[in-house]
Coordinates of N, CA and C in Angstrom, one line a residue:
D1447 N 98.7 78.4 161.3 CA 97.5 79.2 161.6 C 97.5 80.4 160.7
G1448 N 98.4 80.5 159.7 CA 98.4 81.6 158.8 C 99.2 82.8 159.3
I1449 N 99.8 82.6 160.5 CA 100.6 83.7 161.1 C 102.0 83.6 160.6
P1450 N 102.6 84.7 160.0 CA 103.9 84.6 159.4 C 105.0 84.4 160.5
L1451 N 106.1 83.7 160.2 CA 107.1 83.3 161.1 C 107.8 84.6 161.7
I1452 N 107.7 85.7 160.9 CA 108.3 87.0 161.3 C 107.8 87.4 162.7
L1453 N 106.6 87.0 163.1 CA 106.1 87.4 164.4 C 106.9 86.8 165.5
E1454 N 107.6 85.7 165.2 CA 108.4 85.1 166.3 C 109.6 86.0 166.7
T1455 N 110.0 86.9 165.8 CA 111.1 87.8 166.0 C 110.7 89.1 166.5
I1456 N 109.4 89.4 166.5 CA 108.8 90.7 166.9 C 108.7 90.7 168.4
N1457 N 108.9 91.9 169.0 CA 108.7 92.1 170.4 C 107.4 91.6 170.9
P1458 N 107.3 90.6 171.8 CA 106.1 90.0 172.3 C 105.1 91.0 172.8
D1459 N 105.5 92.2 173.2 CA 104.6 93.2 173.7 C 103.7 93.7 172.6
I1460 N 104.0 93.5 171.3 CA 103.1 94.0 170.3 C 102.5 92.8 169.5
W1461 N 102.8 91.6 170.0 CA 102.2 90.4 169.3 C 100.7 90.6 169.2
A1462 N 100.0 91.0 170.3 CA 98.6 91.1 170.4 C 98.1 92.0 169.3
E1463 N 98.8 93.1 169.1 CA 98.3 94.1 168.1 C 98.5 93.6 166.7
E1464 N 99.7 93.0 166.5 CA 100.0 92.4 165.2 C 99.0 91.3 164.8
I1465 N 98.8 90.4 165.7 CA 97.9 89.3 165.5 C 96.5 89.8 165.2
A1466 N 96.1 90.8 166.0 CA 94.7 91.3 165.9 C 94.6 91.9 164.5
W1467 N 95.7 92.6 164.0 CA 95.7 93.2 162.7 C 95.6 92.1 161.6
L1468 N 96.4 91.1 161.7 CA 96.4 90.0 160.8 C 95.0 89.4 160.7
K1469 N 94.4 89.1 161.9 CA 93.0 88.5 161.9 C 92.0 89.5 161.2
A1470 N 92.2 90.7 161.4 CA 91.3 91.7 160.8 C 91.4 91.6 159.3
Q1471 N 92.7 91.5 158.8 CA 92.9 91.4 157.3 C 92.3 90.1 156.8
Q1472 N 92.4 89.0 157.5 CA 91.8 87.7 157.1 C 90.3 87.8 157.1
T1473 N 89.7 88.5 158.1 CA 88.3 88.7 158.2 C 87.8 89.5 157.0
E1474 N 88.5 90.6 156.6 CA 88.1 91.4 155.5 C 88.1 90.6 154.2
K1475 N 89.1 89.7 154.0 CA 89.2 88.9 152.8 C 88.1 87.9 152.8
A1476 N 87.7 87.3 154.0 CA 86.7 86.3 154.1 C 85.3 86.9 153.8
V1477 N 85.1 88.2 154.3 CA 83.9 88.9 154.0 C 83.8 89.3 152.6
A1478 N 84.9 89.7 152.0 CA 84.9 90.2 150.6 C 84.8 88.9 149.7

C-alpha cells in the first residue's frame, strides 16, 4: 500500500499521524 515497513516499529499511537502525513505526500505528488 506504499507504506514503509518502518511504520511497523513505530508507536501505534502515532500511526494515524504518520499515515495521514504519508497520504498527504502521495496526494501532493499525484496533484503535481
